[in-house]
Short mmCIF file of the C-alpha atoms (twelve columns), coordinates in Angstrom:
data_MODEL
# 
_entry.id   MODEL 
# 
loop_
_atom_site.group_PDB 
_atom_site.id 
_atom_site.type_symbol 
_atom_site.label_atom_id 
_atom_site.label_alt_id 
_atom_site.label_comp_id 
_atom_site.label_asym_id 
_atom_site.label_seq_id 
_atom_site.Cartn_x 
_atom_site.Cartn_y 
_atom_site.Cartn_z 
_atom_site.pdbx_PDB_model_num 
ATOM 1   C CA . TYR A 1   47.706 176.136 99.693  1 
ATOM 2   C CA . THR A 2   49.286 177.341 96.466  1 
ATOM 3   C CA . PRO A 3   51.654 174.910 94.748  1 
ATOM 4   C CA . ALA A 4   54.715 175.988 92.826  1 
ATOM 5   C CA . ARG A 5   53.294 175.378 89.357  1 
ATOM 6   C CA . ASP A 6   52.079 177.591 86.534  1 
ATOM 7   C CA . GLY A 7   48.676 176.026 85.918  1 
ATOM 8   C CA . CYS A 8   46.713 172.855 85.407  1 
ATOM 9   C CA . ARG A 9   43.886 171.449 83.322  1 
ATOM 10  C CA . SER A 10  42.389 169.246 86.026  1 
ATOM 11  C CA . MET A 11  42.551 168.972 89.805  1 
ATOM 12  C CA . THR A 12  41.487 166.256 92.236  1 
ATOM 13  C CA . LEU A 13  41.073 166.276 96.001  1 
ATOM 14  C CA . ASP A 14  40.465 163.450 98.461  1 
ATOM 15  C CA . LEU A 15  39.882 164.257 102.111 1 
ATOM 16  C CA . VAL A 16  38.678 162.550 105.255 1 
ATOM 17  C CA . ALA A 17  36.759 164.966 107.474 1 
ATOM 18  C CA . GLU A 18  35.934 164.034 111.057 1 
ATOM 19  C CA . PRO A 19  33.303 166.346 112.533 1 
ATOM 20  C CA . CYS A 20  33.033 166.178 116.314 1 
ATOM 21  C CA . LYS A 21  29.234 166.217 116.081 1 
ATOM 22  C CA . GLY A 22  28.083 162.606 115.675 1 
ATOM 23  C CA . PRO A 23  24.520 162.617 114.341 1 
ATOM 24  C CA . GLY A 24  25.431 164.234 110.994 1 
ATOM 25  C CA . GLN A 25  24.786 167.916 111.659 1 
ATOM 26  C CA . GLY A 26  28.524 168.679 111.681 1 
ATOM 27  C CA . PHE A 27  28.475 172.195 113.103 1 
ATOM 28  C CA . GLY A 28  27.600 173.705 116.458 1 
ATOM 29  C CA . SER A 29  24.428 175.537 115.524 1 
ATOM 30  C CA . ALA A 30  22.005 175.700 112.629 1 
ATOM 31  C CA . THR A 31  22.848 179.289 111.756 1 
ATOM 32  C CA . GLY A 32  24.321 178.716 108.337 1 
ATOM 33  C CA . GLN A 33  27.743 177.590 109.537 1 
ATOM 34  C CA . TYR A 34  29.665 176.046 106.671 1 
ATOM 35  C CA . MET A 35  32.921 174.657 105.375 1 
ATOM 36  C CA . ASP A 36  34.006 175.489 101.819 1 
ATOM 37  C CA . ILE A 37  36.562 173.230 100.172 1 
ATOM 38  C CA . CYS A 38  37.824 175.363 97.290  1 
ATOM 39  C CA . VAL A 39  39.696 173.895 94.328  1 
ATOM 40  C CA . LYS A 40  41.086 175.421 91.136  1 
ATOM 41  C CA . PHE A 41  41.176 178.568 93.257  1 
ATOM 42  C CA . ASP A 42  42.966 181.904 92.830  1 
ATOM 43  C CA . PRO A 43  43.680 183.379 96.292  1 
ATOM 44  C CA . VAL A 44  44.458 186.828 94.842  1 
ATOM 45  C CA . THR A 45  41.126 187.364 93.084  1 
ATOM 46  C CA . LEU A 46  39.143 184.911 95.285  1 
ATOM 47  C CA . THR A 47  37.936 183.113 92.169  1 
ATOM 48  C CA . GLY A 48  37.388 179.380 91.710  1 
ATOM 49  C CA . TYR A 49  35.048 176.569 92.700  1 
ATOM 50  C CA . ALA A 50  34.093 174.897 95.975  1 
ATOM 51  C CA . LEU A 51  32.065 172.233 97.661  1 
ATOM 52  C CA . ARG A 52  30.075 173.936 100.431 1 
ATOM 53  C CA . ILE A 53  29.007 171.803 103.402 1 
ATOM 54  C CA . GLU A 54  26.464 173.782 105.416 1 
ATOM 55  C CA . ARG A 55  24.288 173.327 108.457 1 
ATOM 56  C CA . THR A 56  20.890 174.914 108.042 1 
ATOM 57  C CA . PRO A 57  17.804 174.979 110.286 1 
ATOM 58  C CA . ASP A 58  16.063 172.694 107.758 1 
ATOM 59  C CA . TYR A 59  17.662 169.506 109.155 1 
ATOM 60  C CA . ASP A 60  18.590 168.560 112.715 1 
ATOM 61  C CA . LYS A 61  20.803 165.563 111.819 1 
ATOM 62  C CA . ALA A 62  22.039 166.462 108.341 1 
ATOM 63  C CA . VAL A 63  23.923 169.111 106.384 1 
ATOM 64  C CA . THR A 64  23.605 170.267 102.795 1 
ATOM 65  C CA . PHE A 65  26.242 169.835 100.119 1 
ATOM 66  C CA . THR A 66  26.287 172.402 97.292  1 
ATOM 67  C CA . LEU A 67  28.741 173.150 94.505  1 
ATOM 68  C CA . VAL A 68  29.485 176.878 94.379  1 
ATOM 69  C CA . ARG A 69  31.440 179.328 92.230  1 
ATOM 70  C CA . TYR A 70  33.619 182.036 93.744  1 
ATOM 71  C CA . SER A 71  33.997 185.119 91.538  1 
ATOM 72  C CA . ASP A 72  35.928 188.038 93.014  1 
ATOM 73  C CA . GLY A 73  34.906 186.874 96.483  1 
ATOM 74  C CA . GLN A 74  31.194 186.550 95.657  1 
ATOM 75  C CA . VAL A 75  29.767 183.042 96.107  1 
ATOM 76  C CA . THR A 76  27.031 181.676 93.836  1 
ATOM 77  C CA . PRO A 77  25.522 178.163 93.986  1 
ATOM 78  C CA . ILE A 78  25.894 176.170 90.755  1 
ATOM 79  C CA . THR A 79  23.844 173.182 91.990  1 
ATOM 80  C CA . ASP A 80  20.840 172.687 94.179  1 
ATOM 81  C CA . PRO A 81  21.758 171.679 97.751  1 
ATOM 82  C CA . VAL A 82  21.706 167.965 98.594  1 
ATOM 83  C CA . ALA A 83  20.850 167.107 102.197 1 
ATOM 84  C CA . SER A 84  22.834 164.205 103.632 1 
ATOM 85  C CA . SER A 85  23.514 162.524 106.946 1 
ATOM 86  C CA . CYS A 86  26.994 161.381 105.824 1 
ATOM 87  C CA . PHE A 87  28.911 164.236 107.501 1 
ATOM 88  C CA . ARG A 88  29.982 161.935 110.341 1 
ATOM 89  C CA . ALA A 89  33.459 160.651 111.217 1 
ATOM 90  C CA . PRO A 90  34.925 159.486 108.945 1 
ATOM 91  C CA . CYS A 91  33.396 161.421 106.039 1 
ATOM 92  C CA . HIS A 92  35.207 160.645 102.771 1 
ATOM 93  C CA . ILE A 93  35.034 163.633 100.430 1 
ATOM 94  C CA . SER A 94  36.261 163.671 96.822  1 
ATOM 95  C CA . ILE A 95  36.243 166.585 94.404  1 
ATOM 96  C CA . GLU A 96  37.363 166.448 90.794  1 
ATOM 97  C CA . ILE A 97  37.441 169.114 88.116  1 
ATOM 98  C CA . THR A 98  38.218 167.685 84.699  1 
ATOM 99  C CA . ASP A 99  37.765 169.660 81.492  1 
ATOM 100 C CA . ASN A 100 34.481 171.515 81.998  1 
ATOM 101 C CA . ASN A 101 32.933 169.369 84.748  1 
ATOM 102 C CA . MET A 102 33.064 169.390 88.534  1 
ATOM 103 C CA . LEU A 103 32.120 166.265 90.473  1 
ATOM 104 C CA . ALA A 104 31.907 165.923 94.252  1 
ATOM 105 C CA . THR A 105 31.113 162.859 96.332  1 
ATOM 106 C CA . ALA A 106 30.789 162.324 100.071 1 
ATOM 107 C CA . ARG A 107 30.139 159.163 102.054 1 
ATOM 108 C CA . THR A 108 30.726 157.540 105.414 1 
ATOM 109 C CA . GLU A 109 30.821 154.008 106.742 1 
ATOM 110 C CA . ALA A 110 29.961 155.233 110.246 1 
ATOM 111 C CA . PRO A 111 26.775 153.773 111.664 1 
ATOM 112 C CA . SER A 112 23.921 156.237 111.828 1 
ATOM 113 C CA . ALA A 113 23.213 157.666 115.267 1 
ATOM 114 C CA . SER A 114 19.542 157.690 114.381 1 
ATOM 115 C CA . THR A 115 17.459 156.984 111.353 1 
ATOM 116 C CA . SER A 116 15.877 159.883 109.555 1 
ATOM 117 C CA . SER A 117 12.391 159.465 108.212 1 
ATOM 118 C CA . ASN A 118 12.931 162.451 105.911 1 
ATOM 119 C CA . PRO A 119 13.288 161.138 102.335 1 
ATOM 120 C CA . ASP A 120 15.164 164.329 101.360 1 
ATOM 121 C CA . VAL A 121 18.130 163.306 103.553 1 
ATOM 122 C CA . LYS A 122 20.422 161.054 101.517 1 
ATOM 123 C CA . PRO A 123 22.968 158.604 102.995 1 
ATOM 124 C CA . HIS A 124 25.672 159.781 100.558 1 
ATOM 125 C CA . VAL A 125 26.283 162.582 98.048  1 
ATOM 126 C CA . MET A 126 27.147 162.686 94.360  1 
ATOM 127 C CA . ILE A 127 26.710 166.045 92.616  1 
ATOM 128 C CA . SER A 128 28.169 167.537 89.467  1 
ATOM 129 C CA . ALA A 129 27.967 170.719 87.432  1 
ATOM 130 C CA . PRO A 130 29.525 172.208 84.321  1 
ATOM 131 C CA . VAL A 131 32.282 174.731 85.050  1 
ATOM 132 C CA . ASP A 132 34.322 177.200 83.040  1 
ATOM 133 C CA . PRO A 133 37.879 176.177 82.130  1 
ATOM 134 C CA . SER A 134 40.436 177.459 84.614  1 
ATOM 135 C CA . THR A 135 44.183 177.099 85.129  1 
ATOM 136 C CA . HIS A 136 44.104 178.129 88.811  1 
ATOM 137 C CA . THR A 137 45.943 175.677 91.049  1 
ATOM 138 C CA . SER A 138 45.284 176.634 94.693  1 
ATOM 139 C CA . LEU A 139 43.347 174.944 97.475  1 
ATOM 140 C CA . MET A 140 41.509 176.883 100.165 1 
ATOM 141 C CA . ILE A 141 39.441 175.562 103.052 1 
ATOM 142 C CA . GLN A 142 37.247 177.937 105.020 1 
ATOM 143 C CA . HIS A 143 35.435 176.734 108.135 1 
ATOM 144 C CA . THR A 144 32.991 179.136 109.803 1 
ATOM 145 C CA . GLY A 145 31.903 176.734 112.539 1 
ATOM 146 C CA . SER A 146 32.725 176.718 116.198 1 
ATOM 147 C CA . ALA A 147 35.791 175.278 117.915 1 
ATOM 148 C CA . GLY A 148 36.005 172.549 120.545 1 
ATOM 149 C CA . ALA A 149 33.096 170.128 120.488 1 
ATOM 150 C CA . SER A 150 31.880 171.605 117.186 1 
ATOM 151 C CA . ALA A 151 35.204 171.450 115.335 1 
ATOM 152 C CA . THR A 152 36.079 169.335 112.291 1 
ATOM 153 C CA . LEU A 153 39.360 167.445 112.023 1 
ATOM 154 C CA . LEU A 154 40.746 167.283 108.478 1 
ATOM 155 C CA . ARG A 155 43.026 164.352 107.719 1 
ATOM 156 C CA . ASN A 156 44.398 162.346 104.809 1 
ATOM 157 C CA . LEU A 157 44.247 165.265 102.384 1 
ATOM 158 C CA . THR A 158 45.504 164.313 98.931  1 
ATOM 159 C CA . LEU A 159 45.684 166.711 95.965  1 
ATOM 160 C CA . GLY A 160 46.458 165.961 92.339  1 
ATOM 161 C CA . TRP A 161 47.060 168.191 89.312  1 
ATOM 162 C CA . LYS A 162 47.324 167.470 85.586  1 
# 
């Protein structure tokens, strides 16, 4: 989505994601399927920032959340991944870029399908990283997962620009 505006200093996003998978793994298989929620994005040069939610073979009932930078279509992590079991319906995701900082949070009030004994798997996510100033204004969401029983419903999307 590209709004009809010339630029912005800050951008906020609030989203409720509802993955069909219930235990927190979100995607159909642990083959690196992911969803990128890109903000302050330029769709022409494929440059901006994103929260990547990814299923890896490291966790059977969790996904990782990582802040990434897109630069001419190349994706580079700007934080270490945080494993969490919160990618269950409803998963409340917030992203904010203000000045030179990006902050992302994710949480759910859904009861856990099972308890994980892995201390690396967190019940919620809060990650931040410094970012370069940008006036880009677009939103992009890319989902590489499967359809049907492995899909993710996106609802209650709210964007804000200043």
